[in-house]
mmCIF file of C-alpha atoms in Angstrom:
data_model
loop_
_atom_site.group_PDB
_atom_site.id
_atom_site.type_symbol
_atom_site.label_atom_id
_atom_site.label_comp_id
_atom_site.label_asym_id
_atom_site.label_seq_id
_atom_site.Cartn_x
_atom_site.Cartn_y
_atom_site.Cartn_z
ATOM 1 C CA UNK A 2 133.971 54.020 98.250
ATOM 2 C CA UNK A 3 134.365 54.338 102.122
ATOM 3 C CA UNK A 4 133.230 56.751 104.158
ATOM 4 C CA UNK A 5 135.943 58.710 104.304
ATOM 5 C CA UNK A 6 136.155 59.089 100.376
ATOM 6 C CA UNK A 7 136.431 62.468 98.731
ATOM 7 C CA UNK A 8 133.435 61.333 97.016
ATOM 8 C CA UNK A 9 131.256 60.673 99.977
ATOM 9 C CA UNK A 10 130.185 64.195 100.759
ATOM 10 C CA UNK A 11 128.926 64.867 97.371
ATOM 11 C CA UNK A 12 127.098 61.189 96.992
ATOM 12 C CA UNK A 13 125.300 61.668 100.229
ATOM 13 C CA UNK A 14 123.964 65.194 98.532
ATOM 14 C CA UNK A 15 122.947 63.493 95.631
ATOM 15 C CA UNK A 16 120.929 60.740 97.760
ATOM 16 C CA UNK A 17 119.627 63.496 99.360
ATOM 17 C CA UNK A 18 118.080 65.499 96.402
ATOM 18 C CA UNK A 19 116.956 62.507 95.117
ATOM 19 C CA UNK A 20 114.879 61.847 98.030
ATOM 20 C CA UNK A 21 113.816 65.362 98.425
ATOM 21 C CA UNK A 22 112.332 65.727 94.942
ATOM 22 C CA UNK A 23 111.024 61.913 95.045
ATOM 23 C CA UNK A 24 109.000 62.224 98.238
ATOM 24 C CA UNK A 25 108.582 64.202 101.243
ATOM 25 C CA UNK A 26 111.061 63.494 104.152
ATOM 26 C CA UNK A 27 113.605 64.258 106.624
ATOM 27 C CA UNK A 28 117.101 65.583 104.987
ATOM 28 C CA UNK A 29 120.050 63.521 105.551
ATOM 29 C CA UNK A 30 122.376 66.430 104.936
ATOM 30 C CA UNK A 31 121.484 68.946 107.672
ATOM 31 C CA UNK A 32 123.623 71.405 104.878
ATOM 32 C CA UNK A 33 121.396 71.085 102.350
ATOM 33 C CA UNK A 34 118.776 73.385 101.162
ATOM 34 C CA UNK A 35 115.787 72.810 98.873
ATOM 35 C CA UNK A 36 116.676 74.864 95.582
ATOM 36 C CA UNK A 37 113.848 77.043 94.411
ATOM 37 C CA UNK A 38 113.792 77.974 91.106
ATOM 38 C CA UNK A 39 115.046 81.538 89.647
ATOM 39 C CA UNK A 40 111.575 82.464 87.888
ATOM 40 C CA UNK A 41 109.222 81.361 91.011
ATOM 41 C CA UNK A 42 109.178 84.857 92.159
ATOM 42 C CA UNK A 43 110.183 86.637 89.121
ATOM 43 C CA UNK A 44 114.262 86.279 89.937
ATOM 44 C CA UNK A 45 113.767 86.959 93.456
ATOM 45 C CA UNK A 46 114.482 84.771 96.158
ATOM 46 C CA UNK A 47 111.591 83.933 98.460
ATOM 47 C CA UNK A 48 113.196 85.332 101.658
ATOM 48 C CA UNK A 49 112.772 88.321 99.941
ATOM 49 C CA UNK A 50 109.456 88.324 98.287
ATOM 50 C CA UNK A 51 108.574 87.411 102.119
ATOM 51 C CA UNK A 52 110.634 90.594 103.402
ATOM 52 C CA UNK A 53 108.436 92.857 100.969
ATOM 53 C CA UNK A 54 105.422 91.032 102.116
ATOM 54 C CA UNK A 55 106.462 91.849 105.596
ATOM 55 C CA UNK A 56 107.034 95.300 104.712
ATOM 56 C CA UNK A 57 103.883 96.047 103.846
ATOM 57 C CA UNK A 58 102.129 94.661 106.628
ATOM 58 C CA UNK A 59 104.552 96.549 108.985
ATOM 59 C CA UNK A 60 103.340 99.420 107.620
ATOM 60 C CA UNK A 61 100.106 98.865 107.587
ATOM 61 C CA UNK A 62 100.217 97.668 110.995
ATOM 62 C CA UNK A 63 102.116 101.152 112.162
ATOM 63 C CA UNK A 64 99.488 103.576 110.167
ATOM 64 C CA UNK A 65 96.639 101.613 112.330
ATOM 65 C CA UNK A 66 99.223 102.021 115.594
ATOM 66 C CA UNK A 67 99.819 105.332 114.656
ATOM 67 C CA UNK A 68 95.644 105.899 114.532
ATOM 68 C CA UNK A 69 94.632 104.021 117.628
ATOM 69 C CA UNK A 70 97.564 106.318 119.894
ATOM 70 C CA UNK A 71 95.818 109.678 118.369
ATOM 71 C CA UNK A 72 92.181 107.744 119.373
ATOM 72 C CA UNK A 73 93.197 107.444 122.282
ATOM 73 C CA UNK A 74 94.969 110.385 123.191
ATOM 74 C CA UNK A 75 92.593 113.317 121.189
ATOM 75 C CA UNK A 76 89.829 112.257 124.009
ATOM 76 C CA UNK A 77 92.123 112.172 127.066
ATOM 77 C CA UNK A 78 92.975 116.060 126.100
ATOM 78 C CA UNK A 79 91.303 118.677 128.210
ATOM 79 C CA UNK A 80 90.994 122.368 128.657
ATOM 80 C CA UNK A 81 90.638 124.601 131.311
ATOM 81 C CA UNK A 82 86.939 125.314 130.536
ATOM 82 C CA UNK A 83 86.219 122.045 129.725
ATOM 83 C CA UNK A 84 85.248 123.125 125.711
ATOM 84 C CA UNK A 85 86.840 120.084 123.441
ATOM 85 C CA UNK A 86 87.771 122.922 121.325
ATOM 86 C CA UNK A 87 84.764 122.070 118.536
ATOM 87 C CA UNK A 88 82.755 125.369 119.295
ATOM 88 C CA UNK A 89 84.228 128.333 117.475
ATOM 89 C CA UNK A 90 86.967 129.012 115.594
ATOM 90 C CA UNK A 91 89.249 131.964 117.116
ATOM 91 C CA UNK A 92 92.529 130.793 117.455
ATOM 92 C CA UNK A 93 93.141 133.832 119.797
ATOM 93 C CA UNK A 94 90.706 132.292 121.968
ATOM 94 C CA UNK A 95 91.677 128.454 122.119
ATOM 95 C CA UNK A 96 94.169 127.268 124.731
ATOM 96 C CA UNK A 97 97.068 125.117 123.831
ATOM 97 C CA UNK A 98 95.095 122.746 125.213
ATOM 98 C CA UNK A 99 92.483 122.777 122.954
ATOM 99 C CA UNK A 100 94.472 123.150 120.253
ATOM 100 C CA UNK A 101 96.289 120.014 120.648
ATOM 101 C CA UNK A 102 92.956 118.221 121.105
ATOM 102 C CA UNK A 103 91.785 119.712 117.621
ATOM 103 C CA UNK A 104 95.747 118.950 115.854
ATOM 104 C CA UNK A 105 95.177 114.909 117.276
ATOM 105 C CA UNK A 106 91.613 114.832 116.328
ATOM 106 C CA UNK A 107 92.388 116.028 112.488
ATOM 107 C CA UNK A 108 95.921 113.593 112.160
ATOM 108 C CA UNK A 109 93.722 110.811 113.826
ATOM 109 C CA UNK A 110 90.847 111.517 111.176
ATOM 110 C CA UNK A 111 93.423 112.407 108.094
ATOM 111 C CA UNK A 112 95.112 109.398 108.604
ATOM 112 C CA UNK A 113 92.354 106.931 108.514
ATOM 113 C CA UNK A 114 91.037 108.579 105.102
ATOM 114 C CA UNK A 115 94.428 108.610 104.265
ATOM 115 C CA UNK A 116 94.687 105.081 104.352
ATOM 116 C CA UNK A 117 91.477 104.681 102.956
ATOM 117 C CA UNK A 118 92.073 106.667 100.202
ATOM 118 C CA UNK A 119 96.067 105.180 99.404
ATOM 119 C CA UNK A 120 95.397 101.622 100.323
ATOM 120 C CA UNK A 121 99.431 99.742 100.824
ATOM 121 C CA UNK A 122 98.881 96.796 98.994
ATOM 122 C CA UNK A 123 102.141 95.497 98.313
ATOM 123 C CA UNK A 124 104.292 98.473 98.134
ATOM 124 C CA UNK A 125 104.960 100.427 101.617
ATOM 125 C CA UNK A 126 107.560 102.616 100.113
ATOM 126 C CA UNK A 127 104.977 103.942 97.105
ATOM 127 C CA UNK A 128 102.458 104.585 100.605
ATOM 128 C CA UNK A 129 105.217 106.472 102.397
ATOM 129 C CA UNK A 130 105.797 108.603 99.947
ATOM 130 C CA UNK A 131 102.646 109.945 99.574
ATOM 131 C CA UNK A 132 101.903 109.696 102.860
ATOM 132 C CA UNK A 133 105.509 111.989 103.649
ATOM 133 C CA UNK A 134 104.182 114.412 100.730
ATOM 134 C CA UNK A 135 100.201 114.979 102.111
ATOM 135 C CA UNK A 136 101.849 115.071 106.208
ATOM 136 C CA UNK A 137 105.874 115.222 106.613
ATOM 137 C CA UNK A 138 105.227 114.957 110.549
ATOM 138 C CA UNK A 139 102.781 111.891 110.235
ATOM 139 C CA UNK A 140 104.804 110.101 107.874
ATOM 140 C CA UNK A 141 107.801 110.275 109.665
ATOM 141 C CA UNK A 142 105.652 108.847 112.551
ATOM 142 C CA UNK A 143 104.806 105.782 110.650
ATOM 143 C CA UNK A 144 107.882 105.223 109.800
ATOM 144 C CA UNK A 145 109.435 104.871 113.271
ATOM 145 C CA UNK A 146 106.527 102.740 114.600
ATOM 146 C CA UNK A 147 107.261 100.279 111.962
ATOM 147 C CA UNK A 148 110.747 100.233 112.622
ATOM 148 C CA UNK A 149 110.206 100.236 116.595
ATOM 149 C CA UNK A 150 107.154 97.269 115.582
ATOM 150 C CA UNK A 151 109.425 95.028 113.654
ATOM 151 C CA UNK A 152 112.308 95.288 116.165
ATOM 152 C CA UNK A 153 110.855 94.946 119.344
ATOM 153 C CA UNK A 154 107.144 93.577 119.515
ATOM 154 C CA UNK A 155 106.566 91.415 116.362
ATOM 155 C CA UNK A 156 106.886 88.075 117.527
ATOM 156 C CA UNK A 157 108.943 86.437 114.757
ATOM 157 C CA UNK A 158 109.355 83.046 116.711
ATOM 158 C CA UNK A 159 105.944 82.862 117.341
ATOM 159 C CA UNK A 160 105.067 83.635 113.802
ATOM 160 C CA UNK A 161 107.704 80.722 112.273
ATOM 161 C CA UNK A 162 106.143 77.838 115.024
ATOM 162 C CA UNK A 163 102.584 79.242 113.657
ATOM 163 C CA UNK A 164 103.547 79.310 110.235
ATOM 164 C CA UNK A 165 104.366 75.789 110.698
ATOM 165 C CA UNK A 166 101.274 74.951 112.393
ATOM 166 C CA UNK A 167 99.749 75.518 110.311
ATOM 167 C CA UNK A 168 100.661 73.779 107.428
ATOM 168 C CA UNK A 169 100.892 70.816 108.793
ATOM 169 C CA UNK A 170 97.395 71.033 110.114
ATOM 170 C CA UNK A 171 95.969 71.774 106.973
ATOM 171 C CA UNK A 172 98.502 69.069 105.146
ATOM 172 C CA UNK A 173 96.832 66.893 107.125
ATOM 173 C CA UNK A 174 93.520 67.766 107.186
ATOM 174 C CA UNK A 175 93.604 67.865 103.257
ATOM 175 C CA UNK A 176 95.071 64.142 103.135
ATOM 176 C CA UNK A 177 92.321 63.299 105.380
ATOM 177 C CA UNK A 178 89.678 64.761 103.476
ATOM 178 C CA UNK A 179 91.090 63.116 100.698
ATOM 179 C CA UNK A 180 90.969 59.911 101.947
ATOM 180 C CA UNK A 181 87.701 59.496 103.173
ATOM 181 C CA UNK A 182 86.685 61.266 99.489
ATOM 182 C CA UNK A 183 88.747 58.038 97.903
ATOM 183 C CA UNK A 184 87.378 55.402 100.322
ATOM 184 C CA UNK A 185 83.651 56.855 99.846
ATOM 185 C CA UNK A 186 84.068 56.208 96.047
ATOM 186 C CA UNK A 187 85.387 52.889 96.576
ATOM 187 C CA UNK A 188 82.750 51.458 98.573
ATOM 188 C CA UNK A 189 79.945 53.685 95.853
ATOM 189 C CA UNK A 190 81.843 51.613 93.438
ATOM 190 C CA UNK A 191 81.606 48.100 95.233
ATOM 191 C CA UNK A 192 78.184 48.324 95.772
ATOM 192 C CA UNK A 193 77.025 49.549 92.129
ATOM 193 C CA UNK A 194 79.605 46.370 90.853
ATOM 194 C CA UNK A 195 77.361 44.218 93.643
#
């Protein structure tokens, strides 16, 4: 058939799955997409099992955020007399001040046994919602760093080019390795048969 068959587009997809599932190499159809099979991720497609992923590293990133900003704010807090409000416990007697210093101090120390305590894993939304239960104001805090996080400072170029990186370093650091493995048996070989 010519070129300009009806058939043409759909035998240049077939050469092109052939030689996608034969060997590694460049597509010919800049359309076509590898097809990943329905139980590799339990049904799911692997932009999404990657999305979840994400998820819970967003959030884990955010809860450490969220504990480095009351680090670094609960010492930056002072009073009038100079107290850090850990002597004595008359709230009549602390100054806002010293009360804020005391309110950062306890989030910045709940959340990191918090975290210790509810480790995310692989399910943000399951953290969240104990994490909303145990400190409504907190959680809610989380929740818009991750959101502010994945929108404005992850760097999702920057992770794709490293992604790639770093495959095809290791690809071809493991074809090297196996290599010299293969060519160090042949010449054990050669010199036993000698």
């Amino acid at each position: 058939p010519s070129p300009s068959s009806p058939l043409a587009p759909l035998r240049r997809r077939a050469s092109c799955r052939r030689c996608l599932v034969g060997s590694v190499g460049t597509r010919a159809d800049s359309d076509y997409k590898m097809h990943v099979p329905p139980g590799t991720f339990n049904g799911t497609s692997p932009e999404k099992k990657a999305s979840a992923m994400l998820d819970a590293m967003f959030t884990y990133v955010a809860t450490w955020i969220v504990i480095a900003q009351t680090e670094n704010i609960s010492p930056k807090i002072n009073t009038a007399n100079g107290a850090d409000g850990a002597a004595g416990d008359d709230a009549a007697a602390m100054s806002d001040g010293t009360r804020e210093a005391r309110r950062v101090g306890n989030t910045h120390d709940f959340l990191l046994d918090f975290l210790h305590d509810n480790p995310i894993r692989n399910n943000s939304d399951e953290f969240l919602a104990k994490l909303i239960k145990a400190d409504p104001a907190v959680a809610r805090r989380v929740m818009e760093v991750r959101v502010a996080y994945a929108a404005d400072d992850f760097e999702w170029d920057i992770t794709q080019g490293l992604v790639k990186q770093q495959m095809e370093r290791a690809n071809s650091e493991i074809i090297k390795t196996h290599f010299l493995e293969s060519m160090s048996r042949l010449n054990e070989n050669k010199d036993d048969s000698e």
